[in-house]
Structures are given as C-alpha cells and as structure tokens.
Amino acid sequence: MNENDIKQLWQKSNEKLEVVLRENKINTEDITKLKVQNLLSSMKPIKAFTLIIGLIWVIGLGSFLAILTVFHFEKVSIFFLFSAFTQVLLTAVAIVVYIYQIHLINKIDFSEPVLTMQKKVSELKISTLNVTRLLFLQLPLWTTFYLNEKMFVVENWILLLLQFVISISFTFVAVWLFFNIKHENQNSKWFQFIISGKEWQPILHSAEILYQIEQFDKYE
Amino acid sequence: MINDDELRKKFEQIIEQHKGILYKVARTYCQNDDDRQDLVQEIMIQIWKSLHTYNNSFALSTWLFRISLNVAISFYRKNEHRKKNTIPLPEELEIMYVEESNEKQEMLSLLDMFISELNHIDKALILLYLEEKSYAEIAEIMAISITNVGTKLGRIKEKLKSKFLKLHL
C-alpha cells in the first residue's frame, strides 16, 4: 500500500461520510441554547464542593483565630496559633491559586494554533499540581498545633523526643513532596500512588500531551 | 455589532456547510460512537463560544480545524457531569460507514486503527494531510514551520506504510 492508496482510501471513506451527513440535519438550535459555562458549573461537583468547604474552612477558622488572637492571646498556646494560622494561610493561598488557574483555563482561546494552545492549556492544567504541593506543606503543622509551653519540661523527654522525630519526619516528607510533585516524575511509583484516581486523569492526560509536544519540538 | 439571531444563523450555516470537518476529526480521535458524538458536540459548543472572535484573516476551514483539533486533543473522556449537559444527536449520525466490500471495509478499518495508534499531534498532522491541506495551511493550523510539516509528515507516512507492509498489504 503506497501513499496514494492511503489517500484514496481516506477519500473513499469521506465520500461515504458526506452521503450519510447530507441525510441528517443537526439540531444546532439546541447547542446555541446551552448556557455558556461559568467557572463553578464547569467544575466537577466534587471539586466545586471541595472548593466551597475549603472557603468555609478558611473564613470560619480564620475569623475564629483572629478573635482568639485579639481578645484571648495570653490564654492560647502560641503553638496552636502559629500552626492554625499557617494552615489557614496555606489553604487560602491554595484556593486562590486554584481559582485563578481554573479561570485561566476557561479563558483559553480554542482557535489558537494547535501546538500553541495545547502547550498553554497543558501547562496550566499541570500547574494545578502546585495546589497539591502547597497543601502537602501543611503536613508538619498537624504535629505541632496541640503543643504548649508546659509540655517542655525535662520529665517529658521521651515524649518530646518522639514529638521531635515525628515533626521532623513530617517536615522532611512535606518539603520533599513540595519539590518533587511535578509532571516529570509522573512515571515514578510514589507519584502514581499519590496522584491516582479519576480526578487526576485530566492532569495526567495533559502531561502526556505536553510530553508529546516536547518530543515534537526536540526533533524540529 | 452582530446580534444573537444573526450569530445563531451564522453558526447554523457554518455547522451545516462544514460539519464534515467535525466528524472527520471525531473519527480520527475517537474509537467508539458514544465518544464521537460527545466530541462532536464539544466541538460545536466551542465553535459557538468562539464565534464572536472569528475574523476573516483566516480561512474558515483553518479556524474550524484549529478549534476541532484543539477540542479533540484536550477532550478527556465523558463524565457523568458533562453527560447531563449533553443533547443526544440524531441516531443516524452514528452510522459513519455505509455498506462496502469486505476487502475495502477491512482496509478502512486498518487505516483507522493505524491512525488511532499515532500520538495526538501526529494524528492531527496526518488528518490535515489526508484532507489535502497544503503544507502552508497545515503550518498555519499547527503553528510549526512548513519545512517541519514536510519532515514530520514524511515520518508519519513511513510509519503507516510499514504497518500495512507488515500485513503484506
């Protein structure tokens, strides 16, 4: 089979396709009635729900902490305040970054040239991994919020040693994940273990497209 | 300023005259009828959403190929949420092929299968080539140089030919 045979074969199938299409009219009116998607409706319900819960958490806990700091500062453990404030701050930053990225993805112009648009959209989708990286930075905070000054006495050395080991381990894991969760590591087992499930498939799909574009550019 | 009714008429006219592009792209990127229908609808929605940005500096077919290919490459399977927002297309549209001799039908299936094995970017290139687009048009649609179109297409054609050859065809 040579080049012309392949072309003829394709044309043949197109002729048949034209015949079938001519006999069918598409109801374009229905399409034009479809609402143009807004940010929230374009998201999967589970993501929209998570986002709303995150916002409630940031606003609720943030306000509670602000009240504690202003009116009861002396009575509250500094470890609790620091851990909770940092956690709220990281969650808030992650939410803002996420909303901004979704907004940028929704604004992408599909009539741009294929490689330009695909590179842009793939990079943007993959960058939503940054939100996960930010959220992992919270890990050590969950090992410090319950501490208070009274616990730091010599009698508690075993407990404190254990606490130190746990906090350092969580910090190490959090920082390591922060620097290593990137699409270049998508074939690693640990990456596939963390980034698995249906929700992550579009990001993996984008990573695959980006890889193909990079390979394509490499041989230009 | 174009009003909604005029925009709708323009949209219907474009879809009516160029629906072949949508189906050919869907055929290239999706293996089953459900996905094809979903993809065609996704493309139509994106055309409707982008219509107000269309200007005459590009040929309409170039603009349509860009949108269709961009949607097809980004298209990631259907999901329950999107399914609820889709409108069923006429059932007859599922029939992409009419009766043909067994041998020709087999060759067509093989061609479709070999194309489906290509990566997303190569699929777009071979589709545009088979649709007899010039290298300049392909370059404009894809955002690559004309020389590069030739080089890449040469490799893809070789790949397809060798697949047929392996089957002694």
Short mmCIF file of C-alpha atoms in Angstrom, two decimals, chain A residues 1-4 6-7 9-14 16-34 36-37 40-45 106 108-118 121 125 198 201-202 205 208-209 212-213 215-220, chain B residues 8 11-12 15-16 19-20 23-24 27-28 41 44-46 48-49 63 66-67 69-71 73-76 79 81 85 87 89-90 92-93 95-96 98 100 104 107-108 111 115 119-121 125 127 129-132 140-145 148 152 155 157 160-161 164 169:
data_model
loop_
_atom_site.label_atom_id
_atom_site.label_comp_id
_atom_site.label_asym_id
_atom_site.label_seq_id
_atom_site.Cartn_x
_atom_site.Cartn_y
_atom_site.Cartn_z
CA MET A 1 0.00 0.00 0.00
CA ASN A 2 1.56 3.29 -1.09
CA GLU A 3 0.89 6.93 -0.22
CA ASN A 4 -1.73 7.39 -2.96
CA ILE A 6 -3.84 5.53 1.58
CA LYS A 7 -5.13 8.90 0.35
CA LEU A 9 -8.85 5.02 0.89
CA TRP A 10 -9.39 8.08 3.08
CA GLN A 11 -11.23 9.92 0.29
CA LYS A 12 -13.44 6.92 -0.26
CA SER A 13 -14.48 6.90 3.37
CA ASN A 14 -15.09 10.66 3.20
CA LYS A 16 -19.47 7.85 2.24
CA LEU A 17 -19.42 10.13 5.23
CA GLU A 18 -20.72 13.03 3.13
CA VAL A 19 -23.60 10.90 1.90
CA VAL A 20 -24.59 9.98 5.43
CA LEU A 21 -24.25 13.53 6.73
CA ARG A 22 -26.29 15.02 3.90
CA GLU A 23 -29.22 12.92 5.02
CA ASN A 24 -29.03 14.19 8.57
CA LYS A 25 -29.54 17.64 9.95
CA ILE A 26 -28.04 18.55 13.29
CA ASN A 27 -30.21 20.49 15.63
CA THR A 28 -27.85 23.42 16.13
CA GLU A 29 -30.53 25.40 17.95
CA ASP A 30 -30.09 23.12 20.96
CA ILE A 31 -26.37 23.83 21.05
CA THR A 32 -26.84 27.59 20.97
CA LYS A 33 -29.26 27.29 23.88
CA LEU A 34 -26.66 25.61 26.04
CA VAL A 36 -22.06 29.29 28.36
CA GLN A 37 -20.29 27.62 31.24
CA LEU A 40 -18.43 26.83 39.00
CA SER A 41 -20.60 24.90 36.55
CA SER A 42 -17.53 23.96 34.52
CA MET A 43 -16.13 22.11 37.53
CA LYS A 44 -16.97 18.61 38.59
CA PRO A 45 -19.41 18.69 41.54
CA ASN A 106 -11.61 28.62 30.99
CA ILE A 108 -8.19 29.86 26.74
CA ASP A 109 -8.85 30.60 23.09
CA PHE A 110 -9.52 27.34 21.23
CA SER A 111 -8.99 28.99 17.85
CA GLU A 112 -5.29 29.49 18.52
CA PRO A 113 -2.87 27.31 16.53
CA VAL A 114 -2.92 23.74 17.82
CA LEU A 115 0.56 23.45 19.34
CA THR A 116 0.41 26.92 20.92
CA MET A 117 -2.96 26.29 22.53
CA GLN A 118 -2.18 22.74 23.62
CA VAL A 121 -3.60 24.54 28.32
CA LYS A 125 -3.67 22.10 33.88
CA LYS A 198 -10.18 9.54 38.26
CA GLN A 201 -6.65 11.68 34.94
CA PRO A 202 -7.13 15.01 33.07
CA HIS A 205 -3.62 13.41 30.06
CA GLU A 208 1.14 13.24 28.20
CA ILE A 209 0.24 15.89 25.60
CA GLN A 212 4.41 14.72 23.06
CA ILE A 213 4.83 18.43 22.23
CA GLN A 215 9.30 15.41 21.86
CA PHE A 216 7.87 17.01 18.74
CA ASP A 217 9.87 20.23 19.32
CA LYS A 218 13.02 18.26 20.10
CA TYR A 219 13.25 16.88 16.58
CA GLU A 220 12.38 20.12 14.79
CA ARG B 8 -27.12 31.83 15.56
CA PHE B 11 -23.41 29.31 13.46
CA GLU B 12 -26.04 27.11 11.80
CA ILE B 15 -22.11 23.81 11.00
CA GLU B 16 -24.26 22.87 8.02
CA LYS B 19 -19.92 19.52 9.65
CA GLY B 20 -17.73 17.09 7.71
CA TYR B 23 -16.93 14.33 12.04
CA LYS B 24 -13.59 13.65 10.42
CA ARG B 27 -13.46 9.86 13.66
CA THR B 28 -9.70 10.36 13.93
CA GLN B 41 -20.95 18.17 20.49
CA MET B 44 -19.88 22.55 18.34
CA ILE B 45 -20.13 24.15 21.78
CA GLN B 46 -16.63 25.55 21.47
CA TRP B 48 -20.48 28.59 19.32
CA LYS B 49 -18.50 30.07 22.20
CA TRP B 63 -10.31 28.31 12.06
CA ARG B 66 -7.91 24.66 14.86
CA ILE B 67 -10.93 24.57 17.16
CA LEU B 69 -8.34 19.66 16.77
CA ASN B 70 -7.80 21.63 19.97
CA VAL B 71 -11.03 20.28 21.46
CA ILE B 73 -6.73 16.72 21.75
CA SER B 74 -7.91 18.21 25.06
CA PHE B 75 -11.01 16.00 25.11
CA TYR B 76 -10.80 13.73 28.04
CA ASN B 79 -18.04 12.07 32.61
CA HIS B 81 -21.47 15.69 34.95
CA ASN B 85 -25.48 18.63 29.91
CA ILE B 87 -28.06 16.77 23.91
CA LEU B 89 -27.60 13.80 18.41
CA PRO B 90 -29.74 12.04 15.81
CA GLU B 92 -28.46 8.01 12.27
CA LEU B 93 -25.29 10.04 12.71
CA ILE B 95 -23.56 5.36 11.11
CA MET B 96 -20.28 6.62 9.82
CA VAL B 98 -22.27 2.61 4.62
CA GLU B 100 -18.77 -1.54 1.29
CA LYS B 104 -12.30 -2.23 1.28
CA MET B 107 -8.60 -1.72 4.68
CA LEU B 108 -10.57 1.22 6.05
CA LEU B 111 -6.28 2.64 8.29
CA ILE B 115 -4.11 6.28 12.72
CA ASN B 119 0.08 10.18 19.16
CA HIS B 120 -2.23 13.21 19.43
CA ILE B 121 -0.04 15.58 17.40
CA LEU B 125 -0.92 16.17 11.03
CA LEU B 127 -5.63 14.12 9.19
CA TYR B 129 -2.57 15.81 5.10
CA LEU B 130 -5.26 13.32 4.13
CA GLU B 131 -7.71 16.21 3.89
CA GLU B 132 -5.37 17.61 1.22
CA GLU B 140 -0.79 27.77 9.99
CA ILE B 141 -3.18 25.42 11.77
CA MET B 142 -0.50 23.73 13.85
CA ALA B 143 1.96 26.61 14.47
CA ILE B 144 5.01 24.84 13.04
CA SER B 145 7.29 25.69 10.13
CA ASN B 148 8.88 20.82 9.69
CA LYS B 152 7.09 15.15 10.25
CA ARG B 155 7.96 10.09 9.09
CA LYS B 157 3.62 8.28 6.22
CA LEU B 160 1.72 3.98 8.22
CA LYS B 161 3.19 2.33 5.14
CA PHE B 164 0.46 -2.00 6.06
CA LEU B 169 -0.76 -5.13 2.07
#
